[in-house]
PDB file of C-alpha atoms in Angstrom:
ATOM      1  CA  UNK A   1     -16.569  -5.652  12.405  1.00  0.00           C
ATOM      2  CA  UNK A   2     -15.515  -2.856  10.386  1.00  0.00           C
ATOM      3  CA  UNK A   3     -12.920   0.320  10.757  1.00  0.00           C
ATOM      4  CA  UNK A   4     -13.976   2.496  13.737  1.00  0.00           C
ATOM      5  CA  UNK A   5     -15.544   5.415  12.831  1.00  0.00           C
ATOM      6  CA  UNK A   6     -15.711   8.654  14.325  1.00  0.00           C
ATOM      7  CA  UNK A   7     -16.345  12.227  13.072  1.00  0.00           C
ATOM      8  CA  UNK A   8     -15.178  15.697  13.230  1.00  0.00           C
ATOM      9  CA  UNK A   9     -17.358  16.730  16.009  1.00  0.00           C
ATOM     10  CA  UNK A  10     -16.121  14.516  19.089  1.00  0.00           C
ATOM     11  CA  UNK A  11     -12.610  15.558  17.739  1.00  0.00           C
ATOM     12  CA  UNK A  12     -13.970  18.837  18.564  1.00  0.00           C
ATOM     13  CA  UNK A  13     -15.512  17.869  21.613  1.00  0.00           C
ATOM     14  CA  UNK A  14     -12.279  15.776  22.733  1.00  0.00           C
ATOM     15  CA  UNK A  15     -10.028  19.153  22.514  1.00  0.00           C
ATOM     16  CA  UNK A  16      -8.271  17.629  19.624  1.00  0.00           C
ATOM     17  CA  UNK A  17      -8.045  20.714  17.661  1.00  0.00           C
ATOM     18  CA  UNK A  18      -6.486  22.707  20.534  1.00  0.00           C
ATOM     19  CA  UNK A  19      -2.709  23.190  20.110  1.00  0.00           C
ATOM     20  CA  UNK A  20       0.326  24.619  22.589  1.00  0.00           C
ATOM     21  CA  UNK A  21       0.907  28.344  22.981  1.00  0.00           C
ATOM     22  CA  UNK A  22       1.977  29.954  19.620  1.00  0.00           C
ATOM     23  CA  UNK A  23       5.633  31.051  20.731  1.00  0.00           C
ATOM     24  CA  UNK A  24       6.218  27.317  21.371  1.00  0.00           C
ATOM     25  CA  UNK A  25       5.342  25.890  18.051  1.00  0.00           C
ATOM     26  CA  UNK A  26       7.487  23.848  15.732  1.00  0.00           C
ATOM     27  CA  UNK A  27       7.207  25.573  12.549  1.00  0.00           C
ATOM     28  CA  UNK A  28       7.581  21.754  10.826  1.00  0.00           C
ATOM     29  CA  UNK A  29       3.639  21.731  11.928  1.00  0.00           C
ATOM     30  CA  UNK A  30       2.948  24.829  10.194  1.00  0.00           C
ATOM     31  CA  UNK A  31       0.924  23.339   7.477  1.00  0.00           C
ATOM     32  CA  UNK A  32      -1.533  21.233   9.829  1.00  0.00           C
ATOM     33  CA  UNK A  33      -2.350  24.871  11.731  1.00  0.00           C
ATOM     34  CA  UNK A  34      -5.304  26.459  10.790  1.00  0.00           C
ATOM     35  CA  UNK A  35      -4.613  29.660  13.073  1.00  0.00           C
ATOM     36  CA  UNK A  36      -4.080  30.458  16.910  1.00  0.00           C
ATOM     37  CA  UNK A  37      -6.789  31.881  18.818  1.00  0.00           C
ATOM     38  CA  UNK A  38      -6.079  33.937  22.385  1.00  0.00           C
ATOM     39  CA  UNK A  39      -2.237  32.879  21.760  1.00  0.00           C
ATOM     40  CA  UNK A  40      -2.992  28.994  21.400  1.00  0.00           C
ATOM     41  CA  UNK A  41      -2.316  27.224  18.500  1.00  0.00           C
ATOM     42  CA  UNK A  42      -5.589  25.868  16.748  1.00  0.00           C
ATOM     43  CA  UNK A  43      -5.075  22.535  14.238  1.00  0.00           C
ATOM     44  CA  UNK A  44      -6.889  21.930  11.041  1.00  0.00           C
ATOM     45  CA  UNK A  45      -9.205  18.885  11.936  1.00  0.00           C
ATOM     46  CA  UNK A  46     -10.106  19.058   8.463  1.00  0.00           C
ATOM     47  CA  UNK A  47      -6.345  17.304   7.841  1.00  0.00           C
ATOM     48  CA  UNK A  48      -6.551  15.972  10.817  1.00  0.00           C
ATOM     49  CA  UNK A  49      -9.390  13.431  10.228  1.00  0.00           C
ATOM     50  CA  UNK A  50      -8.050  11.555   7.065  1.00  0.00           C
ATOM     51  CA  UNK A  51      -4.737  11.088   8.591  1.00  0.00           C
ATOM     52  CA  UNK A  52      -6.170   9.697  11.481  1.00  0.00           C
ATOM     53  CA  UNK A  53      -8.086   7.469   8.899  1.00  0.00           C
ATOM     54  CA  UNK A  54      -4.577   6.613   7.108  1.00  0.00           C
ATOM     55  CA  UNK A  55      -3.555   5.652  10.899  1.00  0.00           C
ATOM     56  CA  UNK A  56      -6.461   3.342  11.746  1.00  0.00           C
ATOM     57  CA  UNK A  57      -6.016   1.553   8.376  1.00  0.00           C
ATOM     58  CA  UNK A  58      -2.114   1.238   9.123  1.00  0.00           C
ATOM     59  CA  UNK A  59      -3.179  -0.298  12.557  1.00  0.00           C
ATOM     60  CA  UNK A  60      -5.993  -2.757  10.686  1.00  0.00           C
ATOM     61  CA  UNK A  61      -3.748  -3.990   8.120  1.00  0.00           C
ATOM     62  CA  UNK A  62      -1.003  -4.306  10.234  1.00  0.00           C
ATOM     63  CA  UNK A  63      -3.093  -6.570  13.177  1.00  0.00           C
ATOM     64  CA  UNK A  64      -4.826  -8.414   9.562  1.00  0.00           C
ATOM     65  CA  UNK A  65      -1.085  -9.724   8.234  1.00  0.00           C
ATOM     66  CA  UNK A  66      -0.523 -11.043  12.191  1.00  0.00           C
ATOM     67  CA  UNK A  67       1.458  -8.068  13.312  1.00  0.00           C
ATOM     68  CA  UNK A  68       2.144  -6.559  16.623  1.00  0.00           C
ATOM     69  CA  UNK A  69       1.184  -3.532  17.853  1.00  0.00           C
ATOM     70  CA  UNK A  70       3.315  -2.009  20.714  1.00  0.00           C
ATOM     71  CA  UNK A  71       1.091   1.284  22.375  1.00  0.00           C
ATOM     72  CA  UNK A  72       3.895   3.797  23.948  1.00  0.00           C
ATOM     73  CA  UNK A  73       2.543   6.561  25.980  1.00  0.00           C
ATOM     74  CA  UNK A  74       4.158   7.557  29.548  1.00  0.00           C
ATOM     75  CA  UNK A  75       3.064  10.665  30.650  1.00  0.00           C
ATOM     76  CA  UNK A  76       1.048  10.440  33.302  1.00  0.00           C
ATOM     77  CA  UNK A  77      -2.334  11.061  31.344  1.00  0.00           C
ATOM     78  CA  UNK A  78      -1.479   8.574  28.803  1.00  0.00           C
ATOM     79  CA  UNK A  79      -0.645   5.170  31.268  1.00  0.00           C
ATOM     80  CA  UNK A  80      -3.758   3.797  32.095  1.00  0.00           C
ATOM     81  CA  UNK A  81      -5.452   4.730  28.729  1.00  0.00           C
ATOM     82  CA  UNK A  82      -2.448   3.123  26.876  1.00  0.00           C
ATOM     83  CA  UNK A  83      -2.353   0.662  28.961  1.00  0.00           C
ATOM     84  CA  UNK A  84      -6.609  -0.437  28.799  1.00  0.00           C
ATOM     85  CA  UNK A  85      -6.166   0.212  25.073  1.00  0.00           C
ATOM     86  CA  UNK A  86      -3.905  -2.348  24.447  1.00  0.00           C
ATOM     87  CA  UNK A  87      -5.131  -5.062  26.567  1.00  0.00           C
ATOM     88  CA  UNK A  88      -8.510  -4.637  25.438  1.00  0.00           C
ATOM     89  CA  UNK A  89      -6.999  -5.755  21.668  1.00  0.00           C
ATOM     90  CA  UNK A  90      -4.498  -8.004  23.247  1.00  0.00           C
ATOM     91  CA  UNK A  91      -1.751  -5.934  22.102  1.00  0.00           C
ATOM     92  CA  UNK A  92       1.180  -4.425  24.019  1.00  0.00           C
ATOM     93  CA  UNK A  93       2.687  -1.928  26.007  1.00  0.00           C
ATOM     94  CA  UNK A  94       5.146   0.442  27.740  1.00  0.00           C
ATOM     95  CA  UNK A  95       3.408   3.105  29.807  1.00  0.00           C
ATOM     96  CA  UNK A  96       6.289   3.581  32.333  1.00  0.00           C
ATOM     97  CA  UNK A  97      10.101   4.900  31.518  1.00  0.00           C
ATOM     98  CA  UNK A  98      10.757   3.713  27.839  1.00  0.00           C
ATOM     99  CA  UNK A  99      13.606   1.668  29.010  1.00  0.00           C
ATOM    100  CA  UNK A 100      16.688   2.415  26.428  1.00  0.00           C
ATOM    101  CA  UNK A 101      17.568  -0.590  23.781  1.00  0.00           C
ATOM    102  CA  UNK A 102      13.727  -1.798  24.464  1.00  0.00           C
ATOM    103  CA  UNK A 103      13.990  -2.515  20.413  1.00  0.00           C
ATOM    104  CA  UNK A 104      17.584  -2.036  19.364  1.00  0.00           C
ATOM    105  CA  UNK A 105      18.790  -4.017  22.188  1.00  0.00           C
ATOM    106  CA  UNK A 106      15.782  -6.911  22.554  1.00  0.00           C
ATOM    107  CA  UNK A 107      18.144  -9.812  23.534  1.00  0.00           C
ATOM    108  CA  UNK A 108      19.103  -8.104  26.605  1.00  0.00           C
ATOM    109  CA  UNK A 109      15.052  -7.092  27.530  1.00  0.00           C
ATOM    110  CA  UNK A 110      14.282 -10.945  26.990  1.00  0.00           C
ATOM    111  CA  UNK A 111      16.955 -11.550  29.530  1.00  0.00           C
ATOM    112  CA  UNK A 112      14.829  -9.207  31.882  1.00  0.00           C
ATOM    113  CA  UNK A 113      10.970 -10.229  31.198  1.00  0.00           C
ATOM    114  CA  UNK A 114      12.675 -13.951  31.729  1.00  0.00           C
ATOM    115  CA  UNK A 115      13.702 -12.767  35.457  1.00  0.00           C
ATOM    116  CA  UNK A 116      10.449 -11.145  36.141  1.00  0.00           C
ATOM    117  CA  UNK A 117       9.032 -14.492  35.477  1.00  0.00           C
ATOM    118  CA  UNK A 118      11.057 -16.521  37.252  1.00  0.00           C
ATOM    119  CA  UNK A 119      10.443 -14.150  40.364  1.00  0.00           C
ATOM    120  CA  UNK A 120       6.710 -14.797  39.345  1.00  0.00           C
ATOM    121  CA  UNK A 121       7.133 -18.420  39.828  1.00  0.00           C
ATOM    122  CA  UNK A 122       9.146 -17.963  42.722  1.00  0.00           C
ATOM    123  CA  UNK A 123       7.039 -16.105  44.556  1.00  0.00           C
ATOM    124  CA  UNK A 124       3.867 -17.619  43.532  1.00  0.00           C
ATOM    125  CA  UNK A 125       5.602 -20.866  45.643  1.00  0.00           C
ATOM    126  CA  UNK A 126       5.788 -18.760  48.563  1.00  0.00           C
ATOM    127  CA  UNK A 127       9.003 -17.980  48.237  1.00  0.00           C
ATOM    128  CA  UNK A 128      10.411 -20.374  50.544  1.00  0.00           C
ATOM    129  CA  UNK A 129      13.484 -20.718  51.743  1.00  0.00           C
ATOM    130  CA  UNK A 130      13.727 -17.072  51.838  1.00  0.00           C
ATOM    131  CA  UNK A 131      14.891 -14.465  54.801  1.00  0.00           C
ATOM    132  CA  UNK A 132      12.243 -11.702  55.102  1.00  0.00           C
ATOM    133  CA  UNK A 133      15.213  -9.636  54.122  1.00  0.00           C
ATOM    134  CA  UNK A 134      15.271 -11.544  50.441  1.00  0.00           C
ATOM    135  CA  UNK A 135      12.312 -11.918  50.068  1.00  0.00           C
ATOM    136  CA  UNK A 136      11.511  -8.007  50.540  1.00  0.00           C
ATOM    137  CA  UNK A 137      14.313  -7.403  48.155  1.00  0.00           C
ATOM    138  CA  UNK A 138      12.197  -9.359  45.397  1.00  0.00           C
ATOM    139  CA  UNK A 139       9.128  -7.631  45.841  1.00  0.00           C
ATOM    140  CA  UNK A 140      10.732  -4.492  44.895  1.00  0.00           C
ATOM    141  CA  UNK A 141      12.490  -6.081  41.894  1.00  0.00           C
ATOM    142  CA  UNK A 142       9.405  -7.957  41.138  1.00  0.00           C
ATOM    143  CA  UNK A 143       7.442  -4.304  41.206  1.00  0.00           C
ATOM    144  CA  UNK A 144       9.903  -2.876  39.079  1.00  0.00           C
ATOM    145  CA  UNK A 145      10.399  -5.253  36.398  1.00  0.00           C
ATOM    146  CA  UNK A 146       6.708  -5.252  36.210  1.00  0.00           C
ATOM    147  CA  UNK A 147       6.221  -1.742  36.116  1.00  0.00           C
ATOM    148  CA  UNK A 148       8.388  -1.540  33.426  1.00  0.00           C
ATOM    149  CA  UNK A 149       7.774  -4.862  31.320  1.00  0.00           C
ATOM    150  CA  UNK A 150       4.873  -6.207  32.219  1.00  0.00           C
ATOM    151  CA  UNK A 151       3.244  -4.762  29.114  1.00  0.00           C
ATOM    152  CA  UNK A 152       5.987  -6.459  26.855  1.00  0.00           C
ATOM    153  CA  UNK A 153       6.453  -9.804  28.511  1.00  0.00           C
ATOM    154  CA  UNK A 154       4.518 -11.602  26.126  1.00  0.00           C
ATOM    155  CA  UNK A 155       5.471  -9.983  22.591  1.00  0.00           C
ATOM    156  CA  UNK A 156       8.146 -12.430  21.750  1.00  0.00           C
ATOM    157  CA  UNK A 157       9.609 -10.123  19.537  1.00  0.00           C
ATOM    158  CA  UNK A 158      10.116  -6.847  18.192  1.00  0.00           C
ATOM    159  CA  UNK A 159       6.632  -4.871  17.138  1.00  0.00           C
ATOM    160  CA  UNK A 160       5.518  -3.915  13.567  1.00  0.00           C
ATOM    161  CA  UNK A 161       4.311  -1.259  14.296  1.00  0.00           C
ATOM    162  CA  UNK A 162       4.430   1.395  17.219  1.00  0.00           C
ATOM    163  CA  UNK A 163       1.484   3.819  18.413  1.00  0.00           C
ATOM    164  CA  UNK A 164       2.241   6.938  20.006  1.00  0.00           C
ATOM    165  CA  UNK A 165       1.163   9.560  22.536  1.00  0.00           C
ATOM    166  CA  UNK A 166       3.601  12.688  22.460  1.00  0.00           C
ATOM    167  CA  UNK A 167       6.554  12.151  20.184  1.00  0.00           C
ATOM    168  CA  UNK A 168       8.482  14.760  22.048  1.00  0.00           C
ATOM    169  CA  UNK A 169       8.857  12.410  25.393  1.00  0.00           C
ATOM    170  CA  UNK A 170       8.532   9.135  23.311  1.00  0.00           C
ATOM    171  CA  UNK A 171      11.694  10.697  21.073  1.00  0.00           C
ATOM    172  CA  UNK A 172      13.375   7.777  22.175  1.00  0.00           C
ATOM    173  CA  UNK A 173      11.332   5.078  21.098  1.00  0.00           C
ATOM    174  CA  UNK A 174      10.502   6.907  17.715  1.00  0.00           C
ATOM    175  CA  UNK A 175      14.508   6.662  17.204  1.00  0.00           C
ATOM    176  CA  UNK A 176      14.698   3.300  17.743  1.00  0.00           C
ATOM    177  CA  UNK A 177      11.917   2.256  15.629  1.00  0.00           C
ATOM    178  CA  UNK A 178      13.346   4.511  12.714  1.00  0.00           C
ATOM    179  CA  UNK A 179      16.572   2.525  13.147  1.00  0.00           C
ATOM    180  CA  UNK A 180      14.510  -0.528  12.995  1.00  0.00           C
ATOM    181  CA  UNK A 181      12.382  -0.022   9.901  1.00  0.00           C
ATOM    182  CA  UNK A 182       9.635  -0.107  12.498  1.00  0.00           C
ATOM    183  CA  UNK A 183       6.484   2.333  11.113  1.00  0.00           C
ATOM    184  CA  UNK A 184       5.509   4.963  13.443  1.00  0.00           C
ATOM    185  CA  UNK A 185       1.771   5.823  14.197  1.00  0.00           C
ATOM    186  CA  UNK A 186       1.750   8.948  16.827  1.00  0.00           C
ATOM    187  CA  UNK A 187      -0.391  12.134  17.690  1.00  0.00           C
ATOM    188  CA  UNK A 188       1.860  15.141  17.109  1.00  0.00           C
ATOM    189  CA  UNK A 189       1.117  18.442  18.425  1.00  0.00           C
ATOM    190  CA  UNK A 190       2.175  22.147  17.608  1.00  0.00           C
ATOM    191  CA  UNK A 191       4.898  21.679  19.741  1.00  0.00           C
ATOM    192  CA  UNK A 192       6.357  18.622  17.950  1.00  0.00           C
ATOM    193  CA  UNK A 193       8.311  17.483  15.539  1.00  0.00           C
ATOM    194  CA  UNK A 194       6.537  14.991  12.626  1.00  0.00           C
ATOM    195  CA  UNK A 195       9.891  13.641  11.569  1.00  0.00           C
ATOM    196  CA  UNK A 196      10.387  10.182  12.067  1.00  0.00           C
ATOM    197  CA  UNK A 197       6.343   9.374  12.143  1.00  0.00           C
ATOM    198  CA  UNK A 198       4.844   7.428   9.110  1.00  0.00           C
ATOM    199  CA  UNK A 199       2.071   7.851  10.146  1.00  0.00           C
ATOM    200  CA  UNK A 200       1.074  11.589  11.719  1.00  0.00           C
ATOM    201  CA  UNK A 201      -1.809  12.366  13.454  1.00  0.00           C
ATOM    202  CA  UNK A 202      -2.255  16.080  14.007  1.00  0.00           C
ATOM    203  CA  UNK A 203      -3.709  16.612  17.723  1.00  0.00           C
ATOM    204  CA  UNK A 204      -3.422  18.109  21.147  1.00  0.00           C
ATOM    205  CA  UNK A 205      -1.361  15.627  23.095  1.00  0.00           C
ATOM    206  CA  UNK A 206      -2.165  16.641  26.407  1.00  0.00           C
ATOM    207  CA  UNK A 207      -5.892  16.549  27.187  1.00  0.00           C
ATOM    208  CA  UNK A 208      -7.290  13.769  29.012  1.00  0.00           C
ATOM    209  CA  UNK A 209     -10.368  13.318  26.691  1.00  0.00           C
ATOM    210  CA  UNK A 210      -8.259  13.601  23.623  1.00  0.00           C
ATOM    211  CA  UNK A 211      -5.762  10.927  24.666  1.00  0.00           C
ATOM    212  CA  UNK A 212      -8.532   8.540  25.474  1.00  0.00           C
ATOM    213  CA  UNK A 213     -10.585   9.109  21.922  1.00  0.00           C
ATOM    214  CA  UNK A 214      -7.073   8.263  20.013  1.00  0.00           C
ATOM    215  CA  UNK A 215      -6.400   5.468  22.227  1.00  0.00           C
ATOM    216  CA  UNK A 216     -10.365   4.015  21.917  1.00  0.00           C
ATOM    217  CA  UNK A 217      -9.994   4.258  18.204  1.00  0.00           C
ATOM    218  CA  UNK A 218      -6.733   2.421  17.528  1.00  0.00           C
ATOM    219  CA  UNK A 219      -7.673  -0.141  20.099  1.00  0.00           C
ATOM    220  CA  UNK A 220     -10.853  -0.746  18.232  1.00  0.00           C
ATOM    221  CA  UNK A 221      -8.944  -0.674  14.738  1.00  0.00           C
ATOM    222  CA  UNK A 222      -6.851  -3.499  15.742  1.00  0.00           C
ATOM    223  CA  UNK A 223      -9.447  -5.443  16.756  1.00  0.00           C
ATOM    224  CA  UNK A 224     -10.813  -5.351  13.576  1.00  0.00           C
ATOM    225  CA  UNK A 225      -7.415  -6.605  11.978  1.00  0.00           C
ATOM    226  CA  UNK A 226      -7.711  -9.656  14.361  1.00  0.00           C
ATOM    227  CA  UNK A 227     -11.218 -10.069  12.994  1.00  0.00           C
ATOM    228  CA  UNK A 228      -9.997 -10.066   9.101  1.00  0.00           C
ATOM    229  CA  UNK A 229      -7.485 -12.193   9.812  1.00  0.00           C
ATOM    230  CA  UNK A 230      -9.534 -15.270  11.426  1.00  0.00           C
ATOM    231  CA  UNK A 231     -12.011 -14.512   8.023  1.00  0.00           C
ATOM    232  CA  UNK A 232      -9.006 -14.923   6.297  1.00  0.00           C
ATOM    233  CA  UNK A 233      -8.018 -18.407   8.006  1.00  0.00           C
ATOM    234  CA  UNK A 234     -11.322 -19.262   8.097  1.00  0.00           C
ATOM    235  CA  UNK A 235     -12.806 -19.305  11.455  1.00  0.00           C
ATOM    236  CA  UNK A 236     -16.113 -18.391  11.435  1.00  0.00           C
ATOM    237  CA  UNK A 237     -15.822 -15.445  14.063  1.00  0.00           C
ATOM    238  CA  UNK A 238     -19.781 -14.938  14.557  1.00  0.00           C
ATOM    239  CA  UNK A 239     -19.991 -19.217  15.477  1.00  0.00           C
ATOM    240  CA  UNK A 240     -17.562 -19.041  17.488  1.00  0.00           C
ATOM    241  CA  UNK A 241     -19.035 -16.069  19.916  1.00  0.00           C
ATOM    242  CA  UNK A 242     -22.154 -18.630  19.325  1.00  0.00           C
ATOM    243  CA  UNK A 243     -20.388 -21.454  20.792  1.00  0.00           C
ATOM    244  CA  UNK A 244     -19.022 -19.213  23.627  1.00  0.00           C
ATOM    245  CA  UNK A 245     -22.190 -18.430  24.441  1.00  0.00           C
ATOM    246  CA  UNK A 246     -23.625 -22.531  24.458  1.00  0.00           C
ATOM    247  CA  UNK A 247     -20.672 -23.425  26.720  1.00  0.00           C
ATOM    248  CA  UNK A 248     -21.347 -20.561  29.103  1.00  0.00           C
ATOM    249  CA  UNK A 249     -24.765 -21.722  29.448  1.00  0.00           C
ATOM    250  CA  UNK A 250     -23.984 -25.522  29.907  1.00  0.00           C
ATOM    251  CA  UNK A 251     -21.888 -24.513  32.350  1.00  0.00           C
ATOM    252  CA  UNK A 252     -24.462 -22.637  34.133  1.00  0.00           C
ATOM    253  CA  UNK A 253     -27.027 -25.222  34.215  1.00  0.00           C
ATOM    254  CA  UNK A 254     -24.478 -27.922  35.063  1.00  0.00           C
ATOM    255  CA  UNK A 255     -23.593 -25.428  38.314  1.00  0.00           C
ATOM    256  CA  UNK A 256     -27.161 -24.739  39.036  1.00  0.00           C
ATOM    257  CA  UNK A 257     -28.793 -26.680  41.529  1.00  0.00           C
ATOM    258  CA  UNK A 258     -31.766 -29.321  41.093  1.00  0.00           C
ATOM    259  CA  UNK A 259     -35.236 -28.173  40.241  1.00  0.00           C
ATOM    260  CA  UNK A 260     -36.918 -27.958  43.506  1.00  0.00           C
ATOM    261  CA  UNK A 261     -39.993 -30.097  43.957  1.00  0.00           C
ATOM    262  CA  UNK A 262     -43.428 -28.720  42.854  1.00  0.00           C
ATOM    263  CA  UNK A 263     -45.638 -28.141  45.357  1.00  0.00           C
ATOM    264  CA  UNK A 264     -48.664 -29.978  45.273  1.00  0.00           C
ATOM    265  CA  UNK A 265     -51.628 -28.393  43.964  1.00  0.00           C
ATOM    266  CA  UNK A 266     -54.488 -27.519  46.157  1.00  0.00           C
ATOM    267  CA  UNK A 267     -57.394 -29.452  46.255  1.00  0.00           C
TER     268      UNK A 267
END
């Protein structure tokens, strides 16, 4: 595998270059705007694809050395992008309310993801010994936790690094990160502030098609960290997809019934 690559023409066609209205621009983003056009904000893709290419390598590297990456996005165009992003690397999540003290207070989240999966269990057993009453009452904490956590429950830990959709709604998490050391990735529109972001990627934060090329991208970067880093312990990626492959068809013949019978030939 190798870092995604993309070019300056499905930025174009993704609506990254399109900013907010001029009048509600954050003049800290004045040097990534190229000019406005019918009182919209335009972005200078031209600065906006190498910084994007800084972010994918941050995202790479980061995966490579065994890092986590935590995807944060929860506006309502960004959850099921963020969400599909990071499984499809086997990262994590938080597409829901960004739940205050989700980093600077992680003892007290474990405490949480540890209830959701003891209601898990619980219910998985059928929940017996349960009034309907009590057992309602656990679906709804059950739906909540998940809702909120279920992205999370298996980090272990705080992330190395965070990506983000729309720093001015994620301000929270960017805080908490800065307080942690943690290094920032995030798209930051006209509208936005860059401070706080290691890594800033100038683009419209709102469009569907936008949201779903940044997500696509950084997904695909960090699967190419977890690549390097079973080449660098070793394991032959390329025989291992080989011996997938020999163990799925084993398994199909194994499953497959017995040759039928030939009939006989005519005389």
């Amino acid at each position: 595998m190798a870092l995604p690559e993309f070019t300056l023409r499905q930025l174009l066609e993704a609506g990254v270059h399109f900013g907010h209205q001029t009048q509600r621009w954050n003049p800290r983003m004045g040097e990534y705007i190229y000019g406005d056009r019918n009182g919209i904000h335009i972005l200078d893709l031209t600065q906006t694809v190498p910084m994007l290419d800084q972010a994918l390598m941050a995202v790479r590297d980061t995966v490579a050395k065994g890092g986590r990456i935590l995807f944060v996005g929860t506006k309502r165009q960004a959850q099921k992008p963020i969400a599909d992003a990071a499984e499809r690397c086997a990262q994590y999540y938080m597409n829901h309310r960004w739940l205050g003290g989700t980093l600077t207070n992680w003892k007290t989240v474990s405490q949480s993801i540890d209830r959701l999966r003891a209601i898990d269990e619980q219910m998985a057993l059928g929940a017996e010994g349960l009034t309907k009453k009590e057992r309602l009452h656990m679906e709804r904490d059950q739906a909540k936790l998940q809702a909120s956590l279920g992205g999370i429950r298996e980090m272990g830990g705080i992330p190395d690094l965070l990506f983000v959709i729309d720093v001015k709604k994620e301000d929270l998490a960017i805080a908490e990160a800065k307080k942690l050391g943690i290094p920032v990735v995030a798209v930051v529109d006209t509208n936005c502030s860059p401070e706080g972001v290691d890594f800033v990627i100038p683009g419209n934060d709102d469009a569907a098609r936008a949201i779903a090329l940044y997500c696509d991208l950084i997904s695909r970067a960090a699967l190419d960290g977890m690549s390097a880093q079973m080449d660098a312990a070793g394991i032959d990626v390329g025989e291992m997809e080989e011996a997938l492959v020999e163990e799925a068809l084993e398994g199909a013949a194994e499953a497959a019934p017995e040759a039928v019978e030939e009939t006989p030939a005519e005389a």
